[in-house]
Coordinates of C-alpha atoms in Angstrom, one line a residue:
Chain N
M3 CA -114.4 185.4 105.7
I4 CA -113.3 188.9 104.7
I5 CA -110.3 187.5 102.8
A6 CA -112.5 185.2 100.9
M7 CA -114.7 188.1 99.8
I8 CA -111.6 190.0 98.7
G9 CA -110.4 187.1 96.7
L10 CA -113.7 186.6 95.1
I11 CA -114.0 190.2 94.0
L12 CA -110.4 190.2 92.8
G13 CA -111.2 187.1 90.8
I14 CA -114.3 188.5 89.2
L15 CA -112.5 191.6 88.2
L16 CA -109.7 189.6 86.8
G17 CA -112.0 187.3 84.9
W18 CA -114.0 190.2 83.5
Y19 CA -111.0 191.7 81.8
L20 CA -109.3 188.5 80.7
P21 CA -109.9 187.7 77.1
I22 CA -110.9 184.1 77.7
T23 CA -114.0 182.5 76.3
Y24 CA -115.3 179.0 75.9
P25 CA -118.2 177.5 73.9
S26 CA -121.5 178.4 75.3
S27 CA -122.5 174.7 75.1
Y28 CA -120.2 174.1 78.1
S29 CA -121.8 176.7 80.3
L30 CA -124.0 174.2 82.0
Y31 CA -121.1 172.0 83.1
M32 CA -119.2 175.2 84.1
S33 CA -122.0 176.4 86.3
V34 CA -122.2 173.1 88.1
A35 CA -118.4 173.1 88.6
I36 CA -118.6 176.7 90.0
L37 CA -121.3 175.5 92.5
A38 CA -119.0 172.7 93.6
A39 CA -116.0 175.0 93.9
L40 CA -118.0 177.5 95.9
D41 CA -119.1 174.7 98.2
S42 CA -115.5 173.7 98.7
V43 CA -114.6 177.3 99.7
F44 CA -117.4 177.5 102.2
G45 CA -116.3 174.1 103.6
A46 CA -112.8 175.5 104.0
I47 CA -114.0 178.5 105.9
R48 CA -116.1 176.2 108.2
S49 CA -113.3 173.8 108.8
H50 CA -111.0 176.8 109.7
M51 CA -113.5 177.9 112.3
E52 CA -113.6 174.4 113.7
K53 CA -109.8 174.5 113.6
K54 CA -109.6 171.3 111.5
F55 CA -108.4 173.0 108.2
N56 CA -106.2 170.8 106.1
S57 CA -104.9 172.4 102.8
T58 CA -104.5 169.0 101.1
I59 CA -108.1 168.0 101.7
F60 CA -109.2 171.5 100.6
I61 CA -107.3 171.5 97.4
T62 CA -108.2 168.0 96.4
G63 CA -111.8 168.6 97.3
F64 CA -111.9 171.8 95.3
F65 CA -110.7 170.3 92.1
G66 CA -112.2 166.9 92.6
N67 CA -115.7 168.2 93.3
A68 CA -115.6 170.7 90.5
I69 CA -114.4 168.1 88.0
L70 CA -116.7 165.4 89.2
A71 CA -119.7 167.8 89.1
G72 CA -118.9 169.0 85.6
F73 CA -118.3 165.4 84.4
L74 CA -121.6 164.3 86.0
A75 CA -123.5 167.0 84.1
Y76 CA -121.8 165.9 80.9
I77 CA -122.6 162.2 81.4
G78 CA -126.2 163.2 82.2
D79 CA -126.4 165.1 79.0
R80 CA -125.1 162.1 77.0
L81 CA -127.5 159.8 78.7
G82 CA -130.5 162.1 78.5
V83 CA -130.9 162.1 82.3
P84 CA -130.5 165.4 84.0
L85 CA -127.8 164.2 86.4
Y86 CA -126.6 167.7 87.1
Y87 CA -129.6 168.0 89.5
A88 CA -127.7 165.6 91.8
A89 CA -124.7 168.0 91.9
I90 CA -127.0 171.0 92.3
F91 CA -128.9 169.4 95.2
T92 CA -125.9 168.0 97.0
F93 CA -123.6 171.1 96.7
G94 CA -126.5 173.6 97.1
G95 CA -127.7 171.8 100.2
R96 CA -124.2 171.6 101.7
L97 CA -123.6 175.2 100.8
F98 CA -126.4 176.3 103.0
Q99 CA -125.4 173.9 105.8
N100 CA -121.9 175.2 105.8
F101 CA -123.1 178.8 105.8
A102 CA -125.4 178.1 108.7
L103 CA -122.5 176.6 110.7
I104 CA -120.3 179.5 109.8
R105 CA -122.9 181.9 111.0
R106 CA -123.3 180.1 114.2
Y107 CA -119.6 180.2 114.9
I108 CA -119.3 183.9 114.2
I109 CA -122.3 184.7 116.5
E110 CA -120.8 182.6 119.2
K111 CA -117.4 184.4 118.8
M112 CA -119.1 187.7 119.1
R113 CA -121.0 186.7 122.2
E114 CA -117.8 185.6 123.9
K115 CA -116.3 189.1 123.5
Chain L
M1 CA -101.8 190.1 109.2
K2 CA -100.2 186.8 109.3
W3 CA -100.2 184.7 106.1
D4 CA -100.8 181.2 107.2
A5 CA -101.7 178.3 104.8
W6 CA -105.4 178.9 105.3
K7 CA -105.5 182.5 104.2
L8 CA -103.2 181.8 101.2
N9 CA -105.4 178.9 100.1
I10 CA -108.6 180.7 100.5
T11 CA -107.4 183.7 98.6
I12 CA -106.1 181.8 95.7
F13 CA -109.1 179.5 95.3
C14 CA -111.6 182.3 95.8
T15 CA -109.8 184.1 93.0
I16 CA -110.2 181.0 90.8
V17 CA -113.9 180.8 91.7
G18 CA -114.3 184.5 90.9
V19 CA -112.6 184.1 87.6
L20 CA -114.9 181.2 86.7
I21 CA -118.0 183.1 87.8
S22 CA -117.2 186.1 85.8
L23 CA -116.4 184.0 82.7
Q24 CA -119.7 182.2 83.1
I25 CA -121.6 185.5 83.5
K26 CA -119.9 186.8 80.4
N27 CA -120.7 183.7 78.5
V28 CA -124.3 183.4 79.6
S29 CA -125.2 187.0 78.9
G30 CA -124.1 186.3 75.3
D31 CA -123.3 189.7 74.1
D32 CA -121.0 188.4 71.3
L33 CA -123.3 186.4 69.1
Y34 CA -121.9 185.2 65.9
I35 CA -124.0 186.6 63.1
P36 CA -122.9 186.2 59.5
L37 CA -123.1 189.1 57.1
K38 CA -125.6 187.3 55.0
E39 CA -128.0 187.1 57.8
I40 CA -127.7 190.9 58.4
H41 CA -128.4 191.4 54.8
D42 CA -131.4 189.1 54.9
Y43 CA -132.8 191.0 57.8
R44 CA -132.3 194.3 56.0
L45 CA -134.1 192.9 53.0
S46 CA -137.0 191.6 55.0
I47 CA -137.4 194.9 56.9
E48 CA -137.4 196.7 53.5
A49 CA -140.0 194.4 52.2
E50 CA -142.2 194.9 55.2
R51 CA -141.9 198.7 54.9
K52 CA -142.9 198.4 51.2
E53 CA -145.9 196.3 52.2
I54 CA -146.9 198.9 54.8
A55 CA -146.7 201.6 52.1
N56 CA -148.8 199.4 49.8
L57 CA -151.4 198.8 52.4
K58 CA -151.7 202.5 53.1
E59 CA -152.2 203.1 49.4
I60 CA -154.9 200.5 49.3
I61 CA -156.6 202.2 52.2
E62 CA -156.4 205.5 50.3
V63 CA -157.9 203.8 47.2
R64 CA -160.7 202.3 49.2
K65 CA -161.5 205.6 50.9
N66 CA -161.7 207.2 47.5
S67 CA -164.1 204.5 46.2
I68 CA -166.3 204.9 49.3
K69 CA -166.4 208.6 48.5
E70 CA -167.3 207.9 44.9
Y71 CA -170.1 205.6 46.1
E72 CA -171.4 208.2 48.5
K73 CA -171.3 210.8 45.8
A74 CA -173.2 208.5 43.4
I75 CA -175.9 207.9 46.1
E76 CA -176.3 211.5 46.6
E77 CA -176.7 212.2 42.9
G78 CA -178.8 209.0 42.6
G79 CA -179.0 206.4 39.9
I80 CA -175.3 206.3 38.9
L81 CA -174.6 203.7 41.5
E82 CA -175.9 200.9 39.2
E83 CA -173.7 202.1 36.4
L84 CA -170.7 202.1 38.7
M85 CA -171.5 198.6 39.9
L86 CA -171.8 197.4 36.3
E87 CA -168.4 198.9 35.5
E88 CA -166.9 197.2 38.5
L89 CA -168.4 193.9 37.5
K90 CA -166.9 194.2 34.1
E91 CA -163.5 194.9 35.6
K92 CA -163.8 191.9 37.9
K93 CA -164.8 189.7 35.0
I94 CA -161.6 190.7 33.2
I95 CA -159.6 189.8 36.3
A96 CA -161.4 186.5 36.8
G97 CA -161.0 185.4 33.2
F98 CA -164.6 185.5 31.9
T99 CA -164.0 188.0 29.2
D100 CA -162.4 187.6 25.8
L101 CA -159.3 189.7 25.8
E102 CA -157.0 191.1 23.2
G103 CA -153.8 193.0 23.1
P104 CA -150.2 193.0 22.1
G105 CA -148.3 189.8 22.9
I106 CA -146.8 186.7 21.5
I107 CA -147.8 183.4 19.9
L108 CA -145.7 180.4 20.7
I109 CA -145.9 177.3 18.7
L110 CA -144.5 174.1 20.2
D111 CA -144.2 170.7 18.5
D112 CA -142.2 167.5 18.7
G113 CA -138.8 167.6 17.0
T114 CA -138.4 165.9 13.6
R115 CA -134.6 165.3 13.7
E116 CA -133.1 161.9 13.4
L117 CA -132.4 160.2 16.8
E118 CA -128.9 159.3 17.5
E119 CA -128.0 155.6 18.2
G120 CA -129.6 154.7 21.5
E121 CA -130.9 158.1 22.2
D122 CA -134.0 158.5 24.4
P123 CA -136.9 159.6 22.1
N124 CA -138.2 161.6 25.0
N125 CA -135.6 164.2 24.1
V126 CA -137.5 165.4 21.1
L127 CA -141.0 165.1 22.5
V128 CA -142.9 168.0 24.1
H129 CA -143.8 167.2 27.7
D130 CA -146.2 168.7 30.2
M131 CA -143.3 169.8 32.2
D132 CA -141.9 171.8 29.3
I133 CA -145.2 173.6 28.9
L134 CA -145.4 174.3 32.6
R135 CA -141.9 175.8 32.6
L136 CA -142.6 177.9 29.5
V137 CA -145.9 179.2 31.0
N138 CA -144.1 180.0 34.2
D139 CA -141.4 181.9 32.2
L140 CA -144.1 183.8 30.5
K141 CA -145.7 184.7 33.9
I142 CA -142.3 185.8 35.1
A143 CA -142.0 188.0 32.1
G144 CA -145.2 189.7 33.0
A145 CA -147.8 187.9 30.8
E146 CA -151.3 189.2 31.8
A147 CA -153.4 186.5 30.1
I148 CA -152.3 183.1 28.7
S149 CA -154.2 180.5 26.6
I150 CA -153.0 177.2 25.3
N151 CA -154.8 175.8 22.2
G152 CA -157.7 178.1 22.9
Q153 CA -158.0 177.1 26.6
R154 CA -157.7 180.1 28.9
L155 CA -155.3 179.5 31.7
L156 CA -156.7 180.4 35.1
S157 CA -155.4 180.0 38.6
H158 CA -156.8 176.5 38.9
S159 CA -156.0 175.3 35.3
E160 CA -154.0 172.1 35.3
I161 CA -151.4 171.1 32.8
N162 CA -151.1 167.4 33.0
C163 CA -149.5 164.6 31.0
A164 CA -152.1 162.3 29.4
G165 CA -150.1 159.9 27.2
H166 CA -149.2 161.5 24.0
T167 CA -151.6 164.4 24.7
I168 CA -151.8 167.0 27.4
R169 CA -154.7 167.8 29.6
I170 CA -155.6 171.4 30.1
N171 CA -158.8 172.5 31.8
N172 CA -160.0 168.9 31.7
Q173 CA -159.7 168.8 27.9
F174 CA -157.1 166.9 26.0
F175 CA -154.9 168.5 23.4
A176 CA -152.3 167.0 21.0
Q177 CA -149.4 168.6 19.2
P178 CA -148.8 171.3 18.1
F179 CA -149.4 173.5 21.1
V180 CA -150.2 177.1 20.5
I181 CA -149.6 179.3 23.5
K182 CA -150.8 182.8 23.3
A183 CA -149.9 185.4 25.9
I184 CA -150.8 189.1 26.3
G185 CA -148.1 191.3 27.6
N186 CA -145.1 193.3 26.5
P187 CA -144.2 191.4 23.3
K188 CA -140.5 192.1 23.4
V189 CA -140.1 191.0 27.1
L190 CA -142.2 187.9 26.5
E191 CA -140.3 186.9 23.4
A192 CA -137.0 187.5 25.2
A193 CA -138.1 185.2 28.0
L194 CA -138.6 182.4 25.6
V195 CA -135.7 182.7 23.2
A196 CA -132.9 184.4 25.2
P197 CA -129.7 182.3 25.7
G198 CA -130.0 180.3 28.9
S199 CA -133.8 180.3 28.9
Y200 CA -135.8 177.1 28.9
G201 CA -137.1 177.7 25.4
E202 CA -133.6 178.0 24.1
L203 CA -132.7 174.7 25.8
L204 CA -135.7 173.0 24.2
K205 CA -134.6 174.3 20.8
Q206 CA -131.1 172.8 21.4
Y207 CA -132.7 169.4 22.1
G208 CA -134.4 169.6 18.7
I209 CA -137.9 170.5 19.7
Y210 CA -139.8 172.7 17.2
I211 CA -140.4 176.0 19.0
K212 CA -141.4 179.2 17.2
V213 CA -142.2 182.6 18.7
D214 CA -144.1 185.3 16.9
T215 CA -144.8 188.7 18.3
S216 CA -148.1 190.2 17.4
M217 CA -149.8 193.5 18.1
N218 CA -153.1 191.9 18.4
V219 CA -153.2 188.6 20.2
Q220 CA -156.7 187.3 21.1
V221 CA -157.1 185.2 24.3
P222 CA -160.5 183.7 24.7
R223 CA -162.5 183.6 28.0
Y224 CA -162.8 180.6 30.2
P225 CA -165.8 178.8 28.6
E226 CA -167.3 176.9 31.6
E227 CA -168.7 177.7 34.9
I228 CA -166.4 177.3 37.8
D229 CA -168.0 175.2 40.5
F230 CA -166.5 175.7 43.9
Q231 CA -167.2 173.0 46.5
Y232 CA -165.1 174.1 49.4
L233 CA -164.7 177.8 48.9
K234 CA -166.5 180.3 51.0
A235 CA -166.0 184.1 51.0
H236 CA -164.5 185.2 54.2
E237 CA -166.4 188.2 55.5
E238 CA -164.3 190.8 57.3
G239 CA -165.4 191.6 60.8
D240 CA -166.7 188.1 61.5

């Protein structure tokens, strides 16, 4: 959990000073992809607490979900259907679920001590 | 701290997510908008125009205040109010076009060309059209003409210039060639607007249309002869 925070902060600082930009028309796809990636990270933390973590599943999930979410948003834009809602609801819902589980595990751990 | 696969993975991928998030934040906040120089220039111009208008409005307020003062003074002294009103009425009549006017200006005579047509040439090239007169009148207005008449018809804001076969309709009356356009204004400027190289008058001349411009120190422009009957107009009263 702590190491995730450290990584996140490190990444934000790194990204802030990197001179990388992309067209603002892609920002919607990017935001959905970020949501998917964030969900993967939370999933990884949860699976670690359940002692079921598998790095292959994590890495493929991380990239697969992000790419699929961005692609879905793009297809939705082409078709005129806001398909990115699907990604937002799925990943947003799972994010909270994962967070709830992580919280529960941490509280249990603290009680054991 | 032991570096197992989990910690390594989480650190790397959290860093990636962080980079993405910060890129997205930078992108969405949109500090670096692409604005061409021309747009900046346009904005500057429009700001200047607005400022000028504000100054103008302030001037108008000043003028109105002065006239109110004048009226009040006239009321106090008694009797002169009517005179003032009559004077103002005269002024308004000049503005509206119900007064015969005279002053320095130009007289423009326009007629169909007399040159031989070339083989297969469109005869329209040497005829005077309503569009030609419209263009010339507009050129005169640009050059600062204060009053314009065509063949003795005063041009007002609602006067039409329309094609009617070989004649032209102005103020609901039909006129044939030659067209005599009189304009009051700075004679030199008005003449220049019609004969300068690159002007529309010069172009007409090149086509072979007869066009003659005379400056005069005393051009007479008649008043609009009829009543204007408005059907839709209504004065907007302030404070309604």
